[in-house]
CSV table of C-alpha atoms in Angstrom, one decimal:
chain,number,residue,atom,x,y,z
A,54,THR,CA,0.0,0.0,0.0
A,55,LEU,CA,1.0,3.6,-0.4
A,56,GLN,CA,0.9,4.2,3.3
A,57,ALA,CA,3.3,1.2,3.9
A,58,GLN,CA,5.6,2.7,1.3
A,59,SER,CA,5.5,6.1,2.8
A,60,GLY,CA,5.6,4.9,6.5
A,61,GLU,CA,8.7,5.9,8.5
A,62,ARG,CA,10.9,2.9,9.1
A,63,ILE,CA,14.5,1.7,9.4
A,64,ILE,CA,15.1,0.0,6.0
A,65,ASN,CA,18.4,-1.5,7.2
A,66,PHE,CA,20.3,-1.5,10.5
A,67,HIS,CA,23.7,-3.1,10.2
A,68,SER,CA,26.3,-2.9,13.0
A,69,ASP,CA,30.1,-3.6,12.5
A,70,ILE,CA,31.6,-4.4,15.9
A,71,GLU,CA,35.3,-4.9,16.5
A,72,ILE,CA,36.7,-6.1,19.8
A,73,ASP,CA,40.4,-5.6,20.4
A,74,SER,CA,42.7,-7.2,23.0
A,75,THR,CA,42.5,-4.1,25.3
A,76,GLY,CA,38.8,-4.7,25.8
A,77,ARG,CA,37.9,-1.8,23.6
A,78,VAL,CA,34.8,-2.3,21.5
A,79,GLN,CA,34.4,-0.1,18.4
A,80,VAL,CA,30.9,0.0,16.8
A,81,THR,CA,30.0,1.4,13.5
A,82,GLU,CA,26.2,1.5,12.9
A,83,HIS,CA,24.8,1.9,9.4
A,84,ILE,CA,21.2,3.0,9.8
A,85,LYS,CA,19.3,3.5,6.6
A,86,VAL,CA,15.9,5.2,7.2
A,87,TYR,CA,12.8,6.4,5.4
A,88,ALA,CA,11.9,9.8,6.9
A,89,ASN,CA,8.5,11.3,6.5
A,90,GLY,CA,8.4,14.1,9.1
A,91,ILE,CA,6.6,12.2,11.8
A,92,SER,CA,9.2,10.8,14.2
A,93,ILE,CA,12.1,11.6,11.9
A,94,LYS,CA,11.9,15.4,11.5
A,95,ARG,CA,15.5,16.6,11.9
A,96,GLY,CA,17.2,13.3,12.2
A,97,ILE,CA,17.2,10.2,14.4
A,98,VAL,CA,17.7,9.5,18.2
A,99,ARG,CA,19.9,6.6,19.2
A,100,TYR,CA,19.6,5.3,22.8
A,101,ILE,CA,22.5,3.1,24.0
A,102,PRO,CA,22.3,1.4,27.4
A,103,ILE,CA,25.2,2.3,29.7
A,104,TYR,CA,24.8,-0.5,32.2
A,105,ARG,CA,25.3,-4.2,31.7
A,106,LYS,CA,25.1,-7.2,34.1
A,107,ASP,CA,28.2,-9.2,35.0
A,108,MET,CA,28.3,-12.9,35.7
A,109,ASN,CA,26.9,-12.3,39.2
A,110,GLY,CA,24.1,-10.1,38.0
A,111,LYS,CA,25.8,-6.9,39.2
A,112,GLU,CA,25.3,-3.8,37.1
A,113,ILE,CA,28.5,-2.5,35.5
A,114,LYS,CA,28.6,1.0,34.0
A,115,VAL,CA,30.3,1.3,30.6
A,116,ASN,CA,31.5,4.4,28.9
A,117,ILE,CA,30.4,5.3,25.4
A,118,LYS,CA,32.5,7.7,23.4
A,119,VAL,CA,31.1,8.9,20.0
A,120,LEU,CA,33.8,9.2,17.3
A,121,SER,CA,31.8,10.4,14.3
A,122,VAL,CA,28.3,10.8,13.0
A,123,LEU,CA,27.6,11.0,9.2
A,124,ARG,CA,24.4,11.5,7.2
A,125,ASP,CA,24.7,10.3,3.5
A,126,GLY,CA,28.5,10.4,3.9
A,127,GLU,CA,28.8,13.9,5.3
A,128,PRO,CA,29.5,14.9,8.9
A,129,GLU,CA,26.1,15.6,10.7
A,130,ASP,CA,25.3,17.6,13.7
A,131,TYR,CA,24.6,15.7,16.9
A,132,ASN,CA,24.4,16.2,20.7
A,133,GLU,CA,24.8,13.7,23.5
A,134,SER,CA,23.2,13.4,26.9
A,135,ILE,CA,22.7,10.7,29.6
A,136,SER,CA,19.1,9.8,30.5
A,137,ASN,CA,17.5,6.9,32.4
A,138,GLY,CA,20.6,4.8,32.2
A,139,GLU,CA,21.1,5.4,28.5
A,140,HIS,CA,23.6,7.4,26.4
A,141,VAL,CA,21.3,9.4,24.1
A,142,ILE,CA,22.7,10.6,20.7
A,143,ARG,CA,20.4,13.1,19.0
A,144,VAL,CA,21.4,13.4,15.4
A,145,GLY,CA,20.4,16.3,13.2
A,146,ASN,CA,20.3,20.1,13.2
A,147,LYS,CA,17.6,21.7,15.3
A,148,ASP,CA,17.1,24.4,12.6
A,149,ARG,CA,16.8,22.1,9.7
A,150,ILE,CA,13.8,19.9,8.9
A,151,LEU,CA,14.5,17.0,6.6
A,152,SER,CA,12.4,16.5,3.4
A,153,SER,CA,10.7,13.1,3.0
A,154,GLY,CA,13.0,10.4,1.7
A,155,MET,CA,15.7,8.0,2.4
A,156,TYR,CA,18.8,8.8,4.5
A,157,GLU,CA,21.7,6.8,5.6
A,158,TYR,CA,23.3,7.5,9.0
A,159,VAL,CA,26.6,6.1,10.1
A,160,ILE,CA,27.3,6.4,13.9
A,161,THR,CA,30.8,5.3,15.1
A,162,TYR,CA,31.5,5.0,18.8
A,163,GLU,CA,33.8,3.1,21.2
A,164,SER,CA,33.2,1.6,24.5
A,165,TYR,CA,35.2,-0.1,27.3
A,166,GLY,CA,33.7,-2.4,29.9
A,167,HIS,CA,31.4,-4.4,27.6
A,168,VAL,CA,33.5,-7.6,27.5
A,169,GLY,CA,32.3,-10.1,30.2
A,170,PHE,CA,34.9,-12.3,31.9
A,171,PHE,CA,33.8,-15.9,32.9
A,172,ASP,CA,35.6,-18.9,34.2
A,173,ASP,CA,36.0,-20.7,30.9
A,174,TYR,CA,35.6,-17.9,28.3
A,175,ASP,CA,35.1,-14.2,27.7
A,176,GLU,CA,32.0,-12.9,26.1
A,177,LEU,CA,30.5,-10.0,24.3
A,178,TYR,CA,26.7,-9.7,24.8
A,179,TRP,CA,25.4,-6.8,22.7
A,180,ASN,CA,22.0,-5.3,22.0
A,181,VAL,CA,22.6,-4.4,18.4
A,182,THR,CA,19.6,-2.2,17.6
A,183,GLY,CA,18.3,-1.1,21.0
A,184,ASN,CA,14.6,-1.4,21.7
A,185,ASP,CA,13.7,2.3,21.7
A,186,TRP,CA,12.7,2.9,18.0
A,187,ASP,CA,9.2,4.2,17.3
A,188,PHE,CA,9.0,2.3,14.0
A,189,ALA,CA,9.8,-1.0,12.4
A,190,ILE,CA,13.3,-2.2,11.4
A,191,GLN,CA,12.9,-4.1,8.1
A,192,LYS,CA,16.3,-5.7,8.2
A,193,ALA,CA,18.7,-6.0,11.2
A,194,SER,CA,22.2,-7.5,11.2
A,195,ALA,CA,25.6,-7.4,12.8
A,196,THR,CA,29.1,-8.5,12.2
A,197,ILE,CA,31.5,-9.1,15.2
A,198,ARG,CA,35.2,-9.3,14.7
A,199,LEU,CA,37.0,-11.1,17.6
A,200,PRO,CA,40.4,-10.0,18.9
A,201,ASN,CA,43.6,-11.5,17.8
A,202,ASN,CA,41.9,-13.7,15.2
A,203,ALA,CA,40.3,-15.7,18.0
A,204,HIS,CA,37.6,-18.2,17.0
A,205,SER,CA,34.2,-18.2,18.6
A,206,ILE,CA,33.3,-20.8,21.2
A,207,ASN,CA,29.6,-20.2,21.6
A,208,THR,CA,27.2,-18.0,19.7
A,209,ALA,CA,23.6,-16.9,20.2
A,210,CYS,CA,21.1,-14.3,19.1
A,211,TYR,CA,17.8,-13.1,20.3
A,212,THR,CA,14.9,-11.1,18.8
A,213,GLY,CA,11.9,-9.3,20.1
A,214,ARG,CA,11.2,-6.9,23.0
A,215,ALA,CA,13.6,-6.4,25.9
A,216,GLY,CA,14.2,-9.6,27.8
A,217,SER,CA,12.8,-11.8,25.0
A,218,THR,CA,14.3,-15.3,24.6
A,219,ASN,CA,12.9,-15.6,21.0
A,220,LYS,CA,15.7,-16.8,18.7
A,221,ASP,CA,14.2,-15.9,15.3
A,222,CYS,CA,17.7,-15.1,13.9
A,223,THR,CA,20.6,-16.7,12.2
A,224,TYR,CA,24.3,-16.5,12.7
A,225,LEU,CA,27.3,-17.6,10.7
A,226,PRO,CA,30.7,-18.0,12.3
A,227,ASN,CA,33.6,-17.6,9.8
A,228,ASP,CA,37.0,-17.8,11.5
A,229,SER,CA,37.3,-14.7,13.8
A,230,ILE,CA,34.2,-13.1,12.3
A,231,VAL,CA,30.6,-13.9,13.2
A,232,THR,CA,27.7,-12.5,11.3
A,233,PHE,CA,24.1,-12.3,12.7
A,234,GLU,CA,20.8,-11.4,11.0
A,235,SER,CA,17.2,-11.2,12.2
A,236,ASN,CA,14.9,-13.6,10.2
A,237,TYR,CA,12.0,-11.1,10.1
A,238,ALA,CA,11.2,-7.4,10.2
A,239,LEU,CA,11.4,-6.2,13.8
A,240,ALA,CA,8.3,-4.4,15.0
A,241,ARG,CA,8.3,-1.1,17.0
A,242,GLY,CA,10.0,-1.8,20.3
A,243,GLU,CA,11.7,-5.0,19.1
A,244,GLY,CA,15.4,-5.4,18.7
A,245,LEU,CA,18.2,-7.8,17.9
A,246,THR,CA,20.7,-8.9,20.6
A,247,VAL,CA,23.7,-11.0,20.0
A,248,ALA,CA,26.2,-12.9,22.1
A,249,VAL,CA,29.6,-14.5,21.2
A,250,SER,CA,32.1,-16.1,23.5
A,251,PHE,CA,35.8,-16.7,22.8
A,252,PRO,CA,38.8,-18.0,24.6
A,253,ARG,CA,39.7,-16.2,27.8
A,254,ASP,CA,43.0,-14.2,28.4
A,255,ILE,CA,43.0,-12.7,25.0
A,256,VAL,CA,41.5,-9.5,26.3
């Protein structure tokens, strides 16, 4: 239908995630949207949780540092704030309203403290898309590159609302790179979360 074609949505959300041996995680999110002046007027708002649970269920605070924000390949205005346990990145210029159409945002940031240490392995557990979008995500995927060419031990992915144990997603380990993809279009409030474990003592 015409309404479906003109409806605001994320057409594609792909995250490239690289873990290095210092524990630094660098994330580059490619977020292609269709904007129609409803929720996406000046740009997008990305909410990234700044707490994660460790192996004992204790909340650990992680730091997020934004490195760059692009819109269609050009640097874009943005501001940052902390709200309700989330790092909020508001992308766009407050004085500029976007015309309807497709836009591709690329947000690159780094984080320390996201790698979990367990007795037999280390693990990255990552909410790829977040669960705060006001519209559907047609396609969600992520690629994780492990440190020092490590091979994955265990891999899992989850889809749906926060806390969902639904596994309607696929993953493909390939040497030190694991690729994940949701098997369906995520509805408003749904997200893709991934987990990969690798040998300990590399980080």
